[in-house]
PDB file of C-alpha atoms and ligand atoms in Angstrom:
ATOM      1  CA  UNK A   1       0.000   0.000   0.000  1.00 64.00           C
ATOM      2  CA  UNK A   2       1.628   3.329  -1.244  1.00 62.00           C
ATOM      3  CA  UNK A   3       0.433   6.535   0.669  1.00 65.00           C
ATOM      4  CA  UNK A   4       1.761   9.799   0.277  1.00 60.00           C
ATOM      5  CA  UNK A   5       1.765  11.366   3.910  1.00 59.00           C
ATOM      6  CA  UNK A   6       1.374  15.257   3.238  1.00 57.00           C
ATOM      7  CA  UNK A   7       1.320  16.516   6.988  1.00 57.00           C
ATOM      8  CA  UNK A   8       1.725  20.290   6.780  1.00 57.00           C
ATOM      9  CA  UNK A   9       4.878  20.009   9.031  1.00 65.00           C
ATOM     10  CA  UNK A  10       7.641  22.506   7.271  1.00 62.00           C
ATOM     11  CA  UNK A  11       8.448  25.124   9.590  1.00 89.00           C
ATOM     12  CA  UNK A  12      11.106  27.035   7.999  1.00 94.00           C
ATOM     13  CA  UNK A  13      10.968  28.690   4.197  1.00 94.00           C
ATOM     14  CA  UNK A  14      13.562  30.377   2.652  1.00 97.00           C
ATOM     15  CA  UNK A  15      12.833  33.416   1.017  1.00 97.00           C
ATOM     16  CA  UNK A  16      14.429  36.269  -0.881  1.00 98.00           C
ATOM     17  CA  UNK A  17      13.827  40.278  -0.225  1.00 98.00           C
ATOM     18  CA  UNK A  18      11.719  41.703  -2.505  1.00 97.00           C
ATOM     19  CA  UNK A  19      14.043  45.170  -2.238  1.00 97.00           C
ATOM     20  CA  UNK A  20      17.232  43.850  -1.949  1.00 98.00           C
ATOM     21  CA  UNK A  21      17.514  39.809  -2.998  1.00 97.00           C
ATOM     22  CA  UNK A  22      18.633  38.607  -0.026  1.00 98.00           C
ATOM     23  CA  UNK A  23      17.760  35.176   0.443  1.00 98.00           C
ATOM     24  CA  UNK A  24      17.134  34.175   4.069  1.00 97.00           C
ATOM     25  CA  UNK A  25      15.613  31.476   5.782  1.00 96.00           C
ATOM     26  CA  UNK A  26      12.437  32.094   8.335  1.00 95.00           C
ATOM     27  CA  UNK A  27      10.620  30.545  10.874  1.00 93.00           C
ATOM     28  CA  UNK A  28       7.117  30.060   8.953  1.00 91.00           C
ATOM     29  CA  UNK A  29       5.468  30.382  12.381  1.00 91.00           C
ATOM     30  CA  UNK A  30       7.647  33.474  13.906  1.00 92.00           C
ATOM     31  CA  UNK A  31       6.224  35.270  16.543  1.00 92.00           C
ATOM     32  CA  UNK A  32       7.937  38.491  15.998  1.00 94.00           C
ATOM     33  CA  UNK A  33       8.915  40.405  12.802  1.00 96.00           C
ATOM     34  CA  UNK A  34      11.252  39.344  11.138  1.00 97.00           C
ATOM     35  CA  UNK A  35      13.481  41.825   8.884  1.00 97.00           C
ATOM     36  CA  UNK A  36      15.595  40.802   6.506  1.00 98.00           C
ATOM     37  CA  UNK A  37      19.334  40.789   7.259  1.00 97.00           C
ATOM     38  CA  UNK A  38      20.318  42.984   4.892  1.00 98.00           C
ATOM     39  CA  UNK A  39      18.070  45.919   4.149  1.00 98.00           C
ATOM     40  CA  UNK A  40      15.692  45.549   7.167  1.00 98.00           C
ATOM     41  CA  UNK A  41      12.781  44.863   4.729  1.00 97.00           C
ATOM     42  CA  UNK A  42       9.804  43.143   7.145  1.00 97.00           C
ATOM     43  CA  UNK A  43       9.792  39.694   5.590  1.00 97.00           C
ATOM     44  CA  UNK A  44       7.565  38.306   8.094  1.00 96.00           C
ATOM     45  CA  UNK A  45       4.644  39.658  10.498  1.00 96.00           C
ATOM     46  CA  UNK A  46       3.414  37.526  13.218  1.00 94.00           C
ATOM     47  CA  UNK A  47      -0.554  36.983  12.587  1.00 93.00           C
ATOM     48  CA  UNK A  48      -0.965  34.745  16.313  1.00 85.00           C
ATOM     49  CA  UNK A  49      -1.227  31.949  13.821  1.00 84.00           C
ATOM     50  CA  UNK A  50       1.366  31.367  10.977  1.00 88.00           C
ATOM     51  CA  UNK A  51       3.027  34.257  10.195  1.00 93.00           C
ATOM     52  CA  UNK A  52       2.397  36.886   7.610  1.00 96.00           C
ATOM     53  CA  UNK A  53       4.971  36.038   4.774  1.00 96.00           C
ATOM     54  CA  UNK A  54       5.602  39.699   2.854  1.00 96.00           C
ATOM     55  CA  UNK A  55       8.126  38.116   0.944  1.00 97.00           C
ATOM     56  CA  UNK A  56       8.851  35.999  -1.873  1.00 96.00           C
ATOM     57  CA  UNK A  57       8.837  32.330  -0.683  1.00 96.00           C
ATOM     58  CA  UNK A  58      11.908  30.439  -2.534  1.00 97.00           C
ATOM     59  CA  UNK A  59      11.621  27.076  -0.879  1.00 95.00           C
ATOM     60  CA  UNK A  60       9.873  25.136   2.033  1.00 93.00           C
ATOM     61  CA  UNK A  61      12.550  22.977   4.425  1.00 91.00           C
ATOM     62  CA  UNK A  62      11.747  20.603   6.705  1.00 75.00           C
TER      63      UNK A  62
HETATM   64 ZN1   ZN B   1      16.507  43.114   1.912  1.00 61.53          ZN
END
């Protein structure tokens, strides 16, 4: 029996700044802003849930 098990479980994406093209990797669930390293561009807002992503989402990691 072949089953795909899809649990939503990826916590982290990586991402890349929309104003400079930094690529950085987030907590998908952050509970505080988080700016990107580079320019301080607000990738992420905290929504009490999963966070607001403002960015351009690159990959999903495990
Ligand atoms: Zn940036």
């Amino acid at each position: 029996m072949v089953r795909q098990h899809r649990e939503n479980r990826s916590a982290f994406c990586r991402v890349r700044c929309p104003d400079c093209e930094n690529e950085q990797v987030i907590f998908e669930k952050a509970s505080t802003v988080v700016d990107c390293a580079v320019c301080g561009h607000v990738l992420a807002e905290p929504t009490g849930g999963k966070a607001a992503i403002k960015a351009e989402i690159k990959a999903k990691l495990q």
